[in-house]
């Protein structure tokens, strides 16, 4: 994550193994997989980058997006 002031967060690596049996690969290739992560960000606008690595296929994919973090309020999670 990089904020509008140019501060960059440390890189976080989350290993999320996805195993697909050979006989299910045809249908699984057209499906999505997701996970939830929690990031601690200062309030304000951030550019986030997420990369995915397919170890068996030796391919990578990266996407970026903009997220605006709000201020924590009492009782919020």
CSV table of N, CA and C in Angstrom, one decimal:
chain,number,residue,atom,x,y,z
A,1,UNK,N,0.8,-1.2,0.0
A,1,UNK,CA,0.0,0.0,0.0
A,1,UNK,C,0.9,1.2,0.0
A,2,UNK,N,0.5,2.3,-0.8
A,2,UNK,CA,1.2,3.5,-0.8
A,2,UNK,C,0.1,4.6,-0.6
A,3,UNK,N,0.4,5.5,0.4
A,3,UNK,CA,-0.6,6.6,0.6
A,3,UNK,C,-0.3,7.8,-0.3
A,4,UNK,N,-1.1,8.8,-0.3
A,4,UNK,CA,-0.9,10.0,-1.1
A,4,UNK,C,0.3,10.8,-0.8
A,5,UNK,N,0.9,10.6,0.4
A,5,UNK,CA,2.1,11.3,0.8
A,5,UNK,C,3.4,10.4,0.4
A,6,UNK,N,3.2,9.3,-0.3
A,6,UNK,CA,4.3,8.5,-0.8
A,6,UNK,C,4.8,7.5,0.2
A,7,UNK,N,4.2,7.4,1.4
A,7,UNK,CA,4.6,6.4,2.3
A,7,UNK,C,4.2,5.0,1.9
A,8,UNK,N,5.1,4.1,2.0
A,8,UNK,CA,4.8,2.7,1.5
A,8,UNK,C,4.9,1.8,2.7
A,9,UNK,N,3.9,0.9,2.7
A,9,UNK,CA,3.9,-0.1,3.8
A,9,UNK,C,4.8,-1.3,3.5
A,10,UNK,N,5.1,-2.0,4.5
A,10,UNK,CA,5.9,-3.3,4.3
A,10,UNK,C,5.1,-4.2,3.4
A,11,UNK,N,5.8,-5.1,2.7
A,11,UNK,CA,5.1,-6.1,1.9
A,11,UNK,C,4.6,-7.2,2.9
A,12,UNK,N,3.3,-7.6,2.7
A,12,UNK,CA,2.8,-8.7,3.5
A,12,UNK,C,2.6,-9.9,2.5
A,13,UNK,N,3.0,-11.0,2.9
A,13,UNK,CA,2.8,-12.2,2.1
A,13,UNK,C,1.8,-13.1,2.8
A,14,UNK,N,0.8,-13.5,2.1
A,14,UNK,CA,-0.2,-14.5,2.6
A,14,UNK,C,-0.2,-15.6,1.7
A,15,UNK,N,0.1,-16.8,2.2
A,15,UNK,CA,0.1,-18.0,1.4
A,15,UNK,C,-1.3,-18.6,1.5
A,16,UNK,N,-1.9,-18.8,0.4
A,16,UNK,CA,-3.3,-19.3,0.3
A,16,UNK,C,-3.3,-20.5,-0.7
A,17,UNK,N,-2.9,-21.7,-0.2
A,17,UNK,CA,-2.9,-22.8,-1.2
A,17,UNK,C,-4.3,-23.1,-1.8
A,18,UNK,N,-4.3,-23.3,-3.1
A,18,UNK,CA,-5.5,-23.7,-3.8
A,18,UNK,C,-5.2,-24.9,-4.5
A,19,UNK,N,-5.9,-26.0,-4.1
A,19,UNK,CA,-5.6,-27.3,-4.8
A,19,UNK,C,-6.8,-27.7,-5.5
A,20,UNK,N,-6.6,-28.1,-6.8
A,20,UNK,CA,-7.7,-28.5,-7.6
A,20,UNK,C,-7.4,-29.9,-8.2
A,21,UNK,N,-8.3,-30.9,-7.9
A,21,UNK,CA,-8.1,-32.2,-8.5
A,21,UNK,C,-8.1,-32.1,-10.0
A,22,UNK,N,-7.3,-33.0,-10.7
A,22,UNK,CA,-7.2,-33.0,-12.1
A,22,UNK,C,-8.6,-33.1,-12.8
A,23,UNK,N,-9.5,-33.9,-12.2
A,23,UNK,CA,-10.8,-34.2,-12.9
A,23,UNK,C,-11.7,-33.0,-12.7
A,24,UNK,N,-11.4,-32.0,-11.9
A,24,UNK,CA,-12.2,-30.8,-11.6
A,24,UNK,C,-11.7,-29.6,-12.3
A,25,UNK,N,-10.5,-29.7,-12.9
A,25,UNK,CA,-9.8,-28.5,-13.4
A,25,UNK,C,-10.6,-27.7,-14.4
A,26,UNK,N,-11.3,-28.4,-15.3
A,26,UNK,CA,-12.1,-27.8,-16.4
A,26,UNK,C,-13.2,-26.8,-15.8
A,27,UNK,N,-13.9,-27.3,-14.8
A,27,UNK,CA,-14.9,-26.4,-14.2
A,27,UNK,C,-14.3,-25.4,-13.2
A,28,UNK,N,-13.3,-25.7,-12.6
A,28,UNK,CA,-12.6,-24.8,-11.6
A,28,UNK,C,-12.0,-23.6,-12.3
A,29,UNK,N,-11.5,-23.8,-13.5
A,29,UNK,CA,-10.8,-22.7,-14.2
A,29,UNK,C,-11.7,-21.6,-14.5
A,30,UNK,N,-13.0,-21.8,-14.5
A,30,UNK,CA,-14.0,-20.7,-14.8
A,30,UNK,C,-14.6,-20.1,-13.5
A,31,UNK,N,-14.1,-20.6,-12.3
A,31,UNK,CA,-14.6,-20.1,-11.1
A,31,UNK,C,-13.6,-19.1,-10.4
A,32,UNK,N,-14.1,-18.5,-9.3
A,32,UNK,CA,-13.3,-17.6,-8.5
A,32,UNK,C,-13.0,-18.1,-7.2
A,33,UNK,N,-11.9,-17.7,-6.6
A,33,UNK,CA,-11.6,-18.0,-5.2
A,33,UNK,C,-11.3,-16.7,-4.5
A,34,UNK,N,-11.6,-16.6,-3.3
A,34,UNK,CA,-11.4,-15.3,-2.6
A,34,UNK,C,-11.0,-15.6,-1.1
A,35,UNK,N,-10.4,-14.5,-0.5
A,35,UNK,CA,-10.0,-14.6,0.9
A,35,UNK,C,-10.2,-13.2,1.4
A,36,UNK,N,-10.2,-13.0,2.7
A,36,UNK,CA,-10.3,-11.7,3.4
A,36,UNK,C,-9.0,-11.5,4.1
A,37,UNK,N,-8.5,-10.3,4.0
A,37,UNK,CA,-7.3,-9.8,4.7
A,37,UNK,C,-7.6,-8.5,5.4
A,38,UNK,N,-7.0,-8.3,6.5
A,38,UNK,CA,-7.1,-7.1,7.3
A,38,UNK,C,-5.8,-6.3,7.2
A,39,UNK,N,-5.9,-5.1,6.8
A,39,UNK,CA,-4.8,-4.2,6.6
A,39,UNK,C,-4.9,-3.0,7.6
A,40,UNK,N,-3.8,-2.6,8.2
A,40,UNK,CA,-3.8,-1.5,9.1
A,40,UNK,C,-3.3,-0.3,8.3
A,41,UNK,N,-4.2,0.6,8.0
A,41,UNK,CA,-3.9,1.8,7.1
A,41,UNK,C,-4.2,3.1,7.8
A,42,UNK,N,-3.3,4.1,7.6
A,42,UNK,CA,-3.7,5.4,8.0
A,42,UNK,C,-4.9,5.9,7.3
A,43,UNK,N,-5.7,6.8,7.9
A,43,UNK,CA,-6.9,7.4,7.2
A,43,UNK,C,-6.4,8.1,6.0
A,44,UNK,N,-7.2,8.0,4.9
A,44,UNK,CA,-6.8,8.6,3.7
A,44,UNK,C,-6.8,7.7,2.5
A,45,UNK,N,-6.4,8.2,1.4
A,45,UNK,CA,-6.4,7.5,0.1
A,45,UNK,C,-5.1,6.6,0.0
A,46,UNK,N,-5.2,5.4,-0.5
A,46,UNK,CA,-4.1,4.5,-0.6
A,46,UNK,C,-4.2,3.8,-2.0
A,47,UNK,N,-3.1,3.5,-2.6
A,47,UNK,CA,-3.1,2.7,-3.8
A,47,UNK,C,-2.6,1.3,-3.3
A,48,UNK,N,-3.4,0.3,-3.5
A,48,UNK,CA,-3.1,-1.1,-3.1
A,48,UNK,C,-2.7,-1.9,-4.3
A,49,UNK,N,-1.7,-2.8,-4.1
A,49,UNK,CA,-1.3,-3.8,-5.1
A,49,UNK,C,-1.4,-5.2,-4.6
A,50,UNK,N,-2.0,-6.1,-5.3
A,50,UNK,CA,-2.1,-7.5,-4.9
A,50,UNK,C,-1.6,-8.3,-6.1
A,51,UNK,N,-0.7,-9.2,-5.7
A,51,UNK,CA,-0.1,-10.1,-6.7
A,51,UNK,C,-0.5,-11.6,-6.3
A,52,UNK,N,-0.6,-12.4,-7.4
A,52,UNK,CA,-0.9,-13.8,-7.2
A,52,UNK,C,0.1,-14.6,-8.0
A,53,UNK,N,0.6,-15.6,-7.5
A,53,UNK,CA,1.6,-16.5,-8.1
A,53,UNK,C,1.1,-17.9,-8.3
A,54,UNK,N,1.1,-18.4,-9.5
A,54,UNK,CA,0.7,-19.8,-9.7
A,54,UNK,C,2.0,-20.6,-9.8
A,55,UNK,N,2.4,-21.3,-8.7
A,55,UNK,CA,3.6,-22.0,-8.6
A,55,UNK,C,3.8,-23.1,-9.7
A,56,UNK,N,2.7,-23.8,-9.9
A,56,UNK,CA,2.8,-24.9,-10.9
A,56,UNK,C,2.8,-24.4,-12.3
A,57,UNK,N,2.0,-23.4,-12.6
A,57,UNK,CA,2.0,-22.8,-13.9
A,57,UNK,C,3.0,-21.8,-14.2
A,58,UNK,N,3.8,-21.4,-13.2
A,58,UNK,CA,4.9,-20.4,-13.3
A,58,UNK,C,4.3,-19.1,-14.0
A,59,UNK,N,3.2,-18.6,-13.4
A,59,UNK,CA,2.6,-17.4,-13.9
A,59,UNK,C,2.3,-16.5,-12.7
A,60,UNK,N,2.3,-15.2,-13.0
A,60,UNK,CA,2.0,-14.2,-12.0
A,60,UNK,C,0.9,-13.3,-12.5
A,61,UNK,N,0.2,-12.7,-11.6
A,61,UNK,CA,-0.8,-11.7,-12.0
A,61,UNK,C,-0.8,-10.6,-10.9
A,62,UNK,N,-0.9,-9.4,-11.3
A,62,UNK,CA,-0.9,-8.3,-10.3
A,62,UNK,C,-2.0,-7.3,-10.7
A,63,UNK,N,-2.7,-6.8,-9.7
A,63,UNK,CA,-3.7,-5.8,-9.9
A,63,UNK,C,-3.5,-4.7,-8.9
A,64,UNK,N,-3.9,-3.4,-9.3
A,64,UNK,CA,-3.8,-2.3,-8.4
A,64,UNK,C,-5.2,-1.7,-8.3
A,65,UNK,N,-5.4,-1.0,-7.2
A,65,UNK,CA,-6.7,-0.3,-7.0
A,65,UNK,C,-6.5,0.8,-5.9
A,66,UNK,N,-7.5,1.7,-5.9
A,66,UNK,CA,-7.4,2.8,-4.9
A,66,UNK,C,-8.5,2.5,-3.8
A,67,UNK,N,-8.1,2.7,-2.6
A,67,UNK,CA,-9.0,2.5,-1.4
A,67,UNK,C,-8.8,3.7,-0.5
A,68,UNK,N,-9.9,4.2,0.0
A,68,UNK,CA,-9.9,5.3,1.0
A,68,UNK,C,-10.2,4.8,2.3
A,69,UNK,N,-9.3,4.8,3.2
A,69,UNK,CA,-9.5,4.3,4.6
A,69,UNK,C,-10.1,5.5,5.4
A,70,UNK,N,-11.1,5.1,6.2
A,70,UNK,CA,-11.7,6.1,7.1
A,70,UNK,C,-11.0,6.1,8.5
A,71,UNK,N,-11.5,7.0,9.3
A,71,UNK,CA,-11.0,7.1,10.7
A,71,UNK,C,-11.7,6.1,11.5
A,72,UNK,N,-10.9,5.5,12.4
A,72,UNK,CA,-11.5,4.5,13.4
A,72,UNK,C,-12.4,5.3,14.4
A,73,UNK,N,-13.5,4.8,14.6
A,73,UNK,CA,-14.4,5.4,15.6
A,73,UNK,C,-14.6,4.4,16.8
A,74,UNK,N,-15.0,4.9,17.9
A,74,UNK,CA,-15.2,4.0,19.1
A,74,UNK,C,-16.2,2.9,18.7
A,75,UNK,N,-15.8,1.7,19.0
A,75,UNK,CA,-16.7,0.6,18.7
A,75,UNK,C,-16.6,0.0,17.3
A,76,UNK,N,-15.8,0.6,16.4
A,76,UNK,CA,-15.7,0.1,15.1
A,76,UNK,C,-14.7,-1.0,15.1
A,77,UNK,N,-14.8,-1.9,14.1
A,77,UNK,CA,-13.8,-3.0,13.9
A,77,UNK,C,-13.1,-2.9,12.6
